[in-house]
GROMACS .gro file of C-alpha atoms in nm:
model
  443
    1UNK     CA    1   2.748  -1.273  -0.840
    2UNK     CA    2   2.965  -1.431  -0.445
    3UNK     CA    3   2.653  -1.607  -0.279
    4UNK     CA    4   2.743  -1.785   0.104
    5UNK     CA    5   2.750  -2.162   0.079
    6UNK     CA    6   2.479  -2.219   0.319
    7UNK     CA    7   2.257  -2.043   0.087
    8UNK     CA    8   2.430  -2.237  -0.171
    9UNK     CA    9   2.294  -2.554  -0.050
   10UNK     CA   10   2.022  -2.498   0.098
   11UNK     CA   11   1.854  -2.320  -0.256
   12UNK     CA   12   2.002  -2.587  -0.444
   13UNK     CA   13   1.822  -2.871  -0.228
   14UNK     CA   14   1.531  -2.628  -0.313
   15UNK     CA   15   1.580  -2.609  -0.700
   16UNK     CA   16   1.760  -2.938  -0.788
   17UNK     CA   17   1.852  -2.929  -1.153
   18UNK     CA   18   1.712  -2.542  -1.198
   19UNK     CA   19   1.960  -2.390  -0.951
   20UNK     CA   20   2.139  -2.288  -1.259
   21UNK     CA   21   1.967  -2.130  -1.480
   22UNK     CA   22   1.887  -2.010  -1.091
   23UNK     CA   23   2.193  -1.839  -1.057
   24UNK     CA   24   2.233  -1.707  -1.404
   25UNK     CA   25   1.879  -1.490  -1.404
   26UNK     CA   26   2.065  -1.370  -1.089
   27UNK     CA   27   2.407  -1.215  -1.313
   28UNK     CA   28   2.123  -1.013  -1.526
   29UNK     CA   29   1.941  -0.724  -1.491
   30UNK     CA   30   1.671  -0.695  -1.293
   31UNK     CA   31   1.282  -0.627  -1.482
   32UNK     CA   32   1.091  -0.257  -1.411
   33UNK     CA   33   0.756  -0.280  -1.335
   34UNK     CA   34   0.449  -0.036  -1.238
   35UNK     CA   35   0.119  -0.058  -1.143
   36UNK     CA   36  -0.138   0.237  -1.301
   37UNK     CA   37  -0.366   0.394  -1.104
   38UNK     CA   38  -0.749   0.374  -1.201
   39UNK     CA   39  -0.678   0.739  -1.162
   40UNK     CA   40  -0.690   0.834  -1.530
   41UNK     CA   41  -0.634   0.603  -1.866
   42UNK     CA   42  -0.292   0.540  -1.818
   43UNK     CA   43  -0.076   0.284  -2.077
   44UNK     CA   44   0.331   0.341  -1.999
   45UNK     CA   45   0.378   0.012  -2.193
   46UNK     CA   46   0.232  -0.275  -2.425
   47UNK     CA   47   0.474  -0.545  -2.203
   48UNK     CA   48   0.216  -0.631  -1.965
   49UNK     CA   49   0.246  -0.799  -1.592
   50UNK     CA   50   0.050  -1.158  -1.694
   51UNK     CA   51  -0.047  -1.147  -1.305
   52UNK     CA   52  -0.199  -0.854  -1.257
   53UNK     CA   53  -0.435  -0.644  -1.513
   54UNK     CA   54  -0.265  -0.305  -1.391
   55UNK     CA   55   0.093  -0.434  -1.405
   56UNK     CA   56   0.323  -0.304  -1.693
   57UNK     CA   57   0.710  -0.351  -1.737
   58UNK     CA   58   0.862  -0.048  -1.872
   59UNK     CA   59   1.189  -0.139  -2.095
   60UNK     CA   60   1.436   0.145  -1.920
   61UNK     CA   61   1.389   0.256  -1.535
   62UNK     CA   62   1.378   0.614  -1.606
   63UNK     CA   63   1.440   0.862  -1.303
   64UNK     CA   64   1.112   0.811  -1.159
   65UNK     CA   65   1.197   1.125  -0.949
   66UNK     CA   66   1.149   1.387  -1.259
   67UNK     CA   67   0.806   1.271  -1.377
   68UNK     CA   68   0.467   1.424  -1.244
   69UNK     CA   69   0.313   1.149  -1.300
   70UNK     CA   70   0.498   0.930  -1.020
   71UNK     CA   71   0.365   1.274  -0.800
   72UNK     CA   72   0.096   1.304  -0.849
   73UNK     CA   73   0.001   0.918  -0.816
   74UNK     CA   74  -0.107   0.818  -1.194
   75UNK     CA   75   0.144   0.469  -1.080
   76UNK     CA   76   0.327   0.279  -0.829
   77UNK     CA   77   0.664   0.149  -0.910
   78UNK     CA   78   0.627  -0.197  -0.763
   79UNK     CA   79   0.847  -0.514  -0.819
   80UNK     CA   80   0.605  -0.702  -1.035
   81UNK     CA   81   0.590  -1.069  -0.823
   82UNK     CA   82   0.417  -0.862  -0.534
   83UNK     CA   83   0.144  -0.782  -0.773
   84UNK     CA   84   0.064  -1.185  -0.764
   85UNK     CA   85  -0.187  -1.057  -0.451
   86UNK     CA   86  -0.402  -0.858  -0.686
   87UNK     CA   87  -0.508  -1.307  -0.736
   88UNK     CA   88  -0.562  -1.324  -0.414
   89UNK     CA   89  -0.766  -0.983  -0.351
   90UNK     CA   90  -0.974  -1.042  -0.631
   91UNK     CA   91  -1.039  -1.443  -0.559
   92UNK     CA   92  -1.116  -1.415  -0.171
   93UNK     CA   93  -1.184  -1.025  -0.101
   94UNK     CA   94  -1.460  -0.924  -0.269
   95UNK     CA   95  -1.725  -0.946  -0.004
   96UNK     CA   96  -1.460  -0.798   0.293
   97UNK     CA   97  -1.534  -0.485   0.428
   98UNK     CA   98  -1.269  -0.470   0.679
   99UNK     CA   99  -0.895  -0.524   0.589
  100UNK     CA  100  -0.580  -0.521   0.765
  101UNK     CA  101  -0.223  -0.453   0.560
  102UNK     CA  102  -0.003  -0.555   0.899
  103UNK     CA  103   0.352  -0.440   0.758
  104UNK     CA  104   0.207  -0.239   0.498
  105UNK     CA  105   0.514   0.059   0.473
  106UNK     CA  106   0.625   0.147   0.214
  107UNK     CA  107   0.240   0.053   0.012
  108UNK     CA  108   0.308  -0.140  -0.272
  109UNK     CA  109   0.029  -0.415  -0.130
  110UNK     CA  110  -0.175  -0.111   0.007
  111UNK     CA  111  -0.227   0.082  -0.254
  112UNK     CA  112  -0.345  -0.221  -0.462
  113UNK     CA  113  -0.522  -0.344  -0.164
  114UNK     CA  114  -0.769  -0.037  -0.219
  115UNK     CA  115  -0.786  -0.032  -0.610
  116UNK     CA  116  -0.920  -0.382  -0.584
  117UNK     CA  117  -1.133  -0.441  -0.302
  118UNK     CA  118  -1.469  -0.402  -0.329
  119UNK     CA  119  -1.563  -0.004  -0.285
  120UNK     CA  120  -1.754  -0.108   0.087
  121UNK     CA  121  -1.434  -0.226   0.213
  122UNK     CA  122  -1.243   0.018   0.515
  123UNK     CA  123  -0.847  -0.119   0.471
  124UNK     CA  124  -0.599  -0.025   0.759
  125UNK     CA  125  -0.291   0.003   0.676
  126UNK     CA  126  -0.032  -0.041   0.883
  127UNK     CA  127   0.373   0.027   0.934
  128UNK     CA  128   0.541  -0.108   1.282
  129UNK     CA  129   0.846   0.206   1.231
  130UNK     CA  130   0.687   0.529   1.210
  131UNK     CA  131   0.958   0.687   1.052
  132UNK     CA  132   0.814   0.453   0.775
  133UNK     CA  133   0.470   0.487   0.880
  134UNK     CA  134   0.534   0.870   0.689
  135UNK     CA  135   0.682   0.750   0.404
  136UNK     CA  136   0.342   0.477   0.379
  137UNK     CA  137   0.097   0.756   0.479
  138UNK     CA  138   0.223   0.980   0.189
  139UNK     CA  139   0.180   0.639  -0.099
  140UNK     CA  140  -0.133   0.634   0.052
  141UNK     CA  141  -0.229   0.993  -0.039
  142UNK     CA  142  -0.145   1.021  -0.355
  143UNK     CA  143  -0.320   0.696  -0.430
  144UNK     CA  144  -0.616   0.891  -0.371
  145UNK     CA  145  -0.883   0.643  -0.195
  146UNK     CA  146  -1.038   0.785   0.112
  147UNK     CA  147  -1.141   0.480   0.294
  148UNK     CA  148  -0.797   0.392   0.448
  149UNK     CA  149  -0.648   0.458   0.757
  150UNK     CA  150  -0.267   0.488   0.805
  151UNK     CA  151  -0.127   0.376   1.164
  152UNK     CA  152   0.104   0.270   1.359
  153UNK     CA  153   0.135  -0.034   1.606
  154UNK     CA  154   0.252  -0.330   1.731
  155UNK     CA  155   0.062  -0.646   1.571
  156UNK     CA  156  -0.055  -0.704   1.963
  157UNK     CA  157  -0.216  -0.405   1.920
  158UNK     CA  158  -0.471  -0.556   1.688
  159UNK     CA  159  -0.568  -0.805   1.968
  160UNK     CA  160  -0.823  -0.555   2.150
  161UNK     CA  161  -1.028  -0.531   1.778
  162UNK     CA  162  -1.070  -0.928   1.863
  163UNK     CA  163  -1.191  -1.072   1.521
  164UNK     CA  164  -1.286  -0.743   1.338
  165UNK     CA  165  -1.105  -0.759   1.004
  166UNK     CA  166  -1.258  -0.978   0.704
  167UNK     CA  167  -0.898  -0.995   0.565
  168UNK     CA  168  -0.557  -0.979   0.707
  169UNK     CA  169  -0.219  -0.984   0.478
  170UNK     CA  170   0.135  -1.021   0.644
  171UNK     CA  171   0.380  -0.950   0.437
  172UNK     CA  172   0.625  -1.053   0.668
  173UNK     CA  173   0.920  -0.866   0.733
  174UNK     CA  174   1.168  -1.181   0.623
  175UNK     CA  175   1.608  -1.234   0.519
  176UNK     CA  176   1.495  -1.125   0.197
  177UNK     CA  177   1.651  -1.396  -0.027
  178UNK     CA  178   1.446  -1.305  -0.298
  179UNK     CA  179   1.559  -0.923  -0.341
  180UNK     CA  180   1.938  -0.990  -0.383
  181UNK     CA  181   1.954  -0.997  -0.725
  182UNK     CA  182   1.769  -0.554  -0.702
  183UNK     CA  183   1.990  -0.589  -0.343
  184UNK     CA  184   2.317  -0.746  -0.355
  185UNK     CA  185   2.427  -0.555  -0.003
  186UNK     CA  186   2.215  -0.809   0.161
  187UNK     CA  187   2.375  -1.081   0.022
  188UNK     CA  188   2.588  -0.984   0.288
  189UNK     CA  189   2.370  -0.963   0.574
  190UNK     CA  190   2.245  -1.286   0.489
  191UNK     CA  191   2.334  -1.632   0.775
  192UNK     CA  192   2.100  -1.960   0.835
  193UNK     CA  193   2.056  -1.821   1.143
  194UNK     CA  194   1.880  -1.452   1.081
  195UNK     CA  195   1.673  -1.696   0.853
  196UNK     CA  196   1.589  -1.938   1.167
  197UNK     CA  197   1.540  -1.545   1.305
  198UNK     CA  198   1.293  -1.456   1.053
  199UNK     CA  199   1.116  -1.778   1.054
  200UNK     CA  200   1.069  -1.694   1.472
  201UNK     CA  201   0.961  -1.330   1.422
  202UNK     CA  202   0.710  -1.439   1.143
  203UNK     CA  203   0.557  -1.686   1.343
  204UNK     CA  204   0.548  -1.426   1.662
  205UNK     CA  205   0.351  -1.189   1.364
  206UNK     CA  206   0.126  -1.413   1.328
  207UNK     CA  207   0.045  -1.535   1.672
  208UNK     CA  208  -0.015  -1.178   1.809
  209UNK     CA  209  -0.226  -1.063   1.475
  210UNK     CA  210  -0.442  -1.420   1.442
  211UNK     CA  211  -0.731  -1.325   1.783
  212UNK     CA  212  -0.795  -0.978   1.508
  213UNK     CA  213  -0.871  -1.227   1.228
  214UNK     CA  214  -1.270  -1.353   1.217
  215UNK     CA  215  -1.323  -1.692   1.221
  216UNK     CA  216  -1.337  -1.748   0.871
  217UNK     CA  217  -1.182  -1.521   0.752
  218UNK     CA  218  -0.889  -1.495   0.474
  219UNK     CA  219  -0.528  -1.452   0.585
  220UNK     CA  220  -0.247  -1.361   0.266
  221UNK     CA  221   0.042  -1.443   0.386
  222UNK     CA  222   0.384  -1.334   0.174
  223UNK     CA  223   0.762  -1.332   0.230
  224UNK     CA  224   1.031  -1.215  -0.063
  225UNK     CA  225   1.254  -1.524   0.001
  226UNK     CA  226   1.281  -1.851  -0.106
  227UNK     CA  227   1.382  -2.101   0.209
  228UNK     CA  228   1.112  -2.353   0.297
  229UNK     CA  229   1.136  -2.237   0.701
  230UNK     CA  230   0.977  -1.873   0.591
  231UNK     CA  231   0.738  -1.971   0.347
  232UNK     CA  232   0.595  -2.375   0.399
  233UNK     CA  233   0.701  -2.464   0.690
  234UNK     CA  234   0.553  -2.124   0.883
  235UNK     CA  235   0.196  -2.214   0.620
  236UNK     CA  236   0.168  -2.581   0.823
  237UNK     CA  237   0.221  -2.424   1.125
  238UNK     CA  238  -0.032  -2.138   1.046
  239UNK     CA  239  -0.292  -2.497   0.994
  240UNK     CA  240  -0.179  -2.704   1.331
  241UNK     CA  241  -0.093  -2.447   1.524
  242UNK     CA  242  -0.368  -2.183   1.476
  243UNK     CA  243  -0.608  -2.344   1.304
  244UNK     CA  244  -0.662  -2.273   0.944
  245UNK     CA  245  -0.694  -2.448   0.596
  246UNK     CA  246  -0.489  -2.362   0.277
  247UNK     CA  247  -0.712  -2.197  -0.026
  248UNK     CA  248  -0.615  -2.211  -0.356
  249UNK     CA  249  -0.565  -1.966  -0.630
  250UNK     CA  250  -0.696  -1.966  -1.096
  251UNK     CA  251  -0.379  -1.951  -1.165
  252UNK     CA  252  -0.445  -2.179  -1.523
  253UNK     CA  253  -0.243  -1.912  -1.720
  254UNK     CA  254   0.056  -1.867  -1.501
  255UNK     CA  255   0.286  -2.216  -1.581
  256UNK     CA  256   0.581  -2.060  -1.432
  257UNK     CA  257   0.445  -2.000  -1.114
  258UNK     CA  258   0.558  -2.248  -0.900
  259UNK     CA  259   0.241  -2.461  -0.710
  260UNK     CA  260   0.361  -2.569  -0.423
  261UNK     CA  261   0.184  -2.800  -0.106
  262UNK     CA  262   0.114  -2.477   0.058
  263UNK     CA  263   0.144  -2.229  -0.154
  264UNK     CA  264   0.294  -2.013  -0.458
  265UNK     CA  265   0.568  -1.906  -0.549
  266UNK     CA  266   0.801  -1.687  -0.795
  267UNK     CA  267   1.188  -1.752  -0.850
  268UNK     CA  268   1.388  -1.512  -1.117
  269UNK     CA  269   1.429  -1.815  -1.376
  270UNK     CA  270   1.111  -1.867  -1.446
  271UNK     CA  271   0.928  -1.531  -1.377
  272UNK     CA  272   0.996  -1.179  -1.499
  273UNK     CA  273   1.031  -1.030  -1.150
  274UNK     CA  274   1.210  -1.082  -0.812
  275UNK     CA  275   1.202  -1.376  -0.556
  276UNK     CA  276   0.776  -1.379  -0.393
  277UNK     CA  277   0.587  -1.658  -0.208
  278UNK     CA  278   0.194  -1.615  -0.141
  279UNK     CA  279  -0.023  -1.843   0.061
  280UNK     CA  280  -0.373  -1.774   0.082
  281UNK     CA  281  -0.542  -1.926   0.374
  282UNK     CA  282  -0.888  -1.958   0.559
  283UNK     CA  283  -0.935  -1.923   0.990
  284UNK     CA  284  -1.111  -2.242   1.089
  285UNK     CA  285  -1.468  -2.141   1.168
  286UNK     CA  286  -1.551  -2.265   1.515
  287UNK     CA  287  -1.839  -1.997   1.627
  288UNK     CA  288  -1.692  -1.947   1.944
  289UNK     CA  289  -1.514  -1.575   1.875
  290UNK     CA  290  -1.702  -1.279   1.802
  291UNK     CA  291  -1.610  -0.915   1.778
  292UNK     CA  292  -1.662  -0.789   2.088
  293UNK     CA  293  -1.771  -0.410   2.093
  294UNK     CA  294  -1.507  -0.164   2.235
  295UNK     CA  295  -1.681   0.040   2.529
  296UNK     CA  296  -1.675   0.376   2.395
  297UNK     CA  297  -1.839   0.691   2.300
  298UNK     CA  298  -1.805   0.707   1.922
  299UNK     CA  299  -1.951   1.047   1.940
  300UNK     CA  300  -1.842   1.185   2.228
  301UNK     CA  301  -1.562   1.496   2.158
  302UNK     CA  302  -1.629   1.426   1.780
  303UNK     CA  303  -1.785   1.820   1.626
  304UNK     CA  304  -1.909   1.713   1.280
  305UNK     CA  305  -1.948   2.018   1.049
  306UNK     CA  306  -2.145   2.123   0.757
  307UNK     CA  307  -1.963   2.053   0.468
  308UNK     CA  308  -2.108   2.400   0.320
  309UNK     CA  309  -1.912   2.542   0.453
  310UNK     CA  310  -1.591   2.447   0.276
  311UNK     CA  311  -1.553   2.606  -0.129
  312UNK     CA  312  -1.550   2.238  -0.292
  313UNK     CA  313  -1.761   1.935  -0.277
  314UNK     CA  314  -1.668   1.566  -0.259
  315UNK     CA  315  -1.765   1.288  -0.471
  316UNK     CA  316  -2.200   1.340  -0.467
  317UNK     CA  317  -2.296   0.941  -0.496
  318UNK     CA  318  -2.142   0.959  -0.137
  319UNK     CA  319  -2.307   1.099   0.180
  320UNK     CA  320  -2.016   1.266   0.347
  321UNK     CA  321  -1.941   1.323   0.754
  322UNK     CA  322  -1.712   1.630   0.838
  323UNK     CA  323  -1.505   1.622   1.143
  324UNK     CA  324  -1.304   1.883   1.295
  325UNK     CA  325  -0.995   1.761   1.476
  326UNK     CA  326  -0.835   2.057   1.624
  327UNK     CA  327  -0.825   2.301   1.297
  328UNK     CA  328  -0.813   1.921   1.061
  329UNK     CA  329  -1.039   1.822   0.865
  330UNK     CA  330  -1.174   1.504   0.799
  331UNK     CA  331  -1.386   1.355   0.565
  332UNK     CA  332  -1.530   1.020   0.605
  333UNK     CA  333  -1.817   0.803   0.437
  334UNK     CA  334  -2.085   0.830   0.636
  335UNK     CA  335  -2.204   0.433   0.631
  336UNK     CA  336  -1.823   0.353   0.754
  337UNK     CA  337  -1.834   0.599   1.038
  338UNK     CA  338  -1.883   0.405   1.328
  339UNK     CA  339  -1.571   0.173   1.244
  340UNK     CA  340  -1.362   0.471   1.150
  341UNK     CA  341  -1.452   0.598   1.484
  342UNK     CA  342  -1.367   0.272   1.669
  343UNK     CA  343  -1.046   0.295   1.497
  344UNK     CA  344  -0.933   0.592   1.554
  345UNK     CA  345  -1.012   0.502   1.923
  346UNK     CA  346  -0.815   0.193   1.878
  347UNK     CA  347  -0.500   0.307   1.735
  348UNK     CA  348  -0.253   0.485   1.689
  349UNK     CA  349  -0.318   0.678   1.316
  350UNK     CA  350  -0.123   0.906   1.093
  351UNK     CA  351  -0.375   0.951   0.853
  352UNK     CA  352  -0.777   0.860   0.922
  353UNK     CA  353  -0.975   0.918   0.629
  354UNK     CA  354  -0.972   1.246   0.353
  355UNK     CA  355  -0.762   1.516   0.485
  356UNK     CA  356  -0.956   1.786   0.303
  357UNK     CA  357  -0.879   2.135   0.506
  358UNK     CA  358  -0.723   2.332   0.755
  359UNK     CA  359  -0.879   2.589   0.932
  360UNK     CA  360  -0.707   2.899   1.072
  361UNK     CA  361  -0.923   3.175   1.168
  362UNK     CA  362  -1.155   3.243   0.892
  363UNK     CA  363  -0.938   3.065   0.593
  364UNK     CA  364  -1.015   2.732   0.466
  365UNK     CA  365  -0.714   2.579   0.335
  366UNK     CA  366  -0.715   2.283   0.106
  367UNK     CA  367  -0.540   1.975   0.198
  368UNK     CA  368  -0.286   1.838   0.005
  369UNK     CA  369  -0.447   1.506   0.042
  370UNK     CA  370  -0.774   1.680  -0.098
  371UNK     CA  371  -0.613   1.765  -0.444
  372UNK     CA  372  -0.503   1.380  -0.489
  373UNK     CA  373  -0.803   1.193  -0.410
  374UNK     CA  374  -1.040   1.042  -0.618
  375UNK     CA  375  -1.281   1.144  -0.392
  376UNK     CA  376  -1.279   1.575  -0.478
  377UNK     CA  377  -1.534   1.712  -0.780
  378UNK     CA  378  -1.308   1.860  -0.998
  379UNK     CA  379  -1.519   2.094  -1.119
  380UNK     CA  380  -1.582   2.201  -0.793
  381UNK     CA  381  -1.310   2.417  -0.744
  382UNK     CA  382  -1.080   2.614  -0.983
  383UNK     CA  383  -0.794   2.514  -1.144
  384UNK     CA  384  -0.461   2.529  -1.360
  385UNK     CA  385  -0.281   2.390  -1.578
  386UNK     CA  386   0.094   2.366  -1.561
  387UNK     CA  387   0.353   2.256  -1.805
  388UNK     CA  388   0.641   2.007  -1.725
  389UNK     CA  389   0.847   2.311  -1.620
  390UNK     CA  390   0.621   2.493  -1.399
  391UNK     CA  391   0.529   2.162  -1.280
  392UNK     CA  392   0.858   2.070  -1.124
  393UNK     CA  393   0.897   2.404  -0.985
  394UNK     CA  394   0.592   2.309  -0.768
  395UNK     CA  395   0.676   1.983  -0.686
  396UNK     CA  396   0.985   2.095  -0.531
  397UNK     CA  397   0.770   2.404  -0.366
  398UNK     CA  398   0.977   2.679  -0.507
  399UNK     CA  399   0.766   3.022  -0.599
  400UNK     CA  400   0.518   3.030  -0.896
  401UNK     CA  401   0.393   3.310  -1.069
  402UNK     CA  402   0.073   3.317  -1.222
  403UNK     CA  403  -0.033   3.655  -1.274
  404UNK     CA  404  -0.303   3.526  -1.568
  405UNK     CA  405  -0.484   3.332  -1.306
  406UNK     CA  406  -0.749   3.401  -1.097
  407UNK     CA  407  -0.681   3.472  -0.735
  408UNK     CA  408  -0.753   3.259  -0.467
  409UNK     CA  409  -0.694   2.864  -0.382
  410UNK     CA  410  -0.561   2.683  -0.706
  411UNK     CA  411  -0.593   2.315  -0.799
  412UNK     CA  412  -0.241   2.270  -0.981
  413UNK     CA  413  -0.292   2.016  -1.251
  414UNK     CA  414  -0.021   1.837  -1.514
  415UNK     CA  415  -0.122   1.683  -1.804
  416UNK     CA  416  -0.483   1.758  -1.594
  417UNK     CA  417  -0.359   1.573  -1.337
  418UNK     CA  418  -0.384   1.708  -0.982
  419UNK     CA  419  -0.097   1.735  -0.796
  420UNK     CA  420  -0.182   1.933  -0.502
  421UNK     CA  421  -0.288   2.381  -0.418
  422UNK     CA  422  -0.121   2.719  -0.455
  423UNK     CA  423  -0.272   2.985  -0.358
  424UNK     CA  424  -0.275   3.290  -0.599
  425UNK     CA  425  -0.214   3.635  -0.418
  426UNK     CA  426  -0.144   3.789  -0.775
  427UNK     CA  427   0.237   3.880  -0.751
  428UNK     CA  428   0.312   3.555  -0.656
  429UNK     CA  429   0.192   3.204  -0.556
  430UNK     CA  430   0.230   3.049  -0.201
  431UNK     CA  431   0.328   2.764  -0.301
  432UNK     CA  432   0.118   2.464  -0.061
  433UNK     CA  433   0.289   2.154  -0.127
  434UNK     CA  434   0.428   1.952   0.209
  435UNK     CA  435   0.717   2.041   0.271
  436UNK     CA  436   0.815   1.641   0.354
  437UNK     CA  437   0.697   1.573  -0.009
  438UNK     CA  438   0.902   1.797  -0.207
  439UNK     CA  439   1.141   1.669  -0.466
  440UNK     CA  440   1.501   1.752  -0.327
  441UNK     CA  441   1.702   1.632  -0.643
  442UNK     CA  442   1.843   1.861  -0.838
  443UNK     CA  443   1.672   1.820  -1.179
   0.00000   0.00000   0.00000
């Protein structure tokens, strides 16, 4: 691996006698890791990620595109080091009712957040780049938790929501030094000037979003890079310039994670994963700032519809509101509706709550998001189990013929896990899998 001379010098100063072992680790094959959803009981291997109870290492890297369970959201392919976020969420986010994942695409940390946050939480999963925001929305939908908004906003847009969020995660765009092993092409893009540019951009992002965090709220700041400028130096800047204190994490059993004065570091020669840095901070509570509700009639123009009009049921332990948005019907937990409504009016929302159906004339077409949601009561709909070949055919959005199955809308399953919907009309089935989600690879 041909590393830039300036990077070598900087990293040698950082690692001292560990530098040789670090370089040797960069020449090794990176581990493959996944994080399992709690949709079903699924144990892919016996090799668990030490710092995340739903994380597993795989012996080999399979072709994930060829696995229907991957498309069903049974697991997410995520770099193991970044799963360390679960430690912070378990320790400091359990009373957080409103959480923002500011730089969320493609969705690894947001899907983790939805799994480890309390059921009372509402997550805003944001991505600045619009094309990436749609990928984020797909991954959030497949994970199946309904109390999420996917937005496409700049960090400064959240200044309208002063002191709104109990917790914010900023996995900041960085120079990517920690990905050199997985993405050798990124080495050619590295420069000291880019490191400095990234550090400045990170401070600008943090400044823009800071007012949206409540006094006393928790900020998680992370990068996938090694240098101090983007890590410890920026954390110290947050404390000094924005006003925060650094919080400790309980990692007594994880001795290979490097603890610094400002956070936690992962190096590939010490831990089984790529380079990563994470710090947890609490915003000073000066009691001079509080959330000022945006003046808007949250009921004006809202068309509520009766759930009994739809041929399916949601989790009966929750009280749901169904909202008709230009013939697209979304379901929201009633107790969270005011927050959803406010965020819908304030942000550019790509997904909000649970999309359950589209109304076309007298026809109610169930949404793919509903099929994959943990909120759907499977017993309220008819379903059909597919074998592997038919499941792949469905995921390619190709035609299926199921002459022995009942007519109408059927929930398609593979290994008893939902994939989506078909409309069986007898001699053929209309495949309702979203076109932008379909498998394009020849399998």
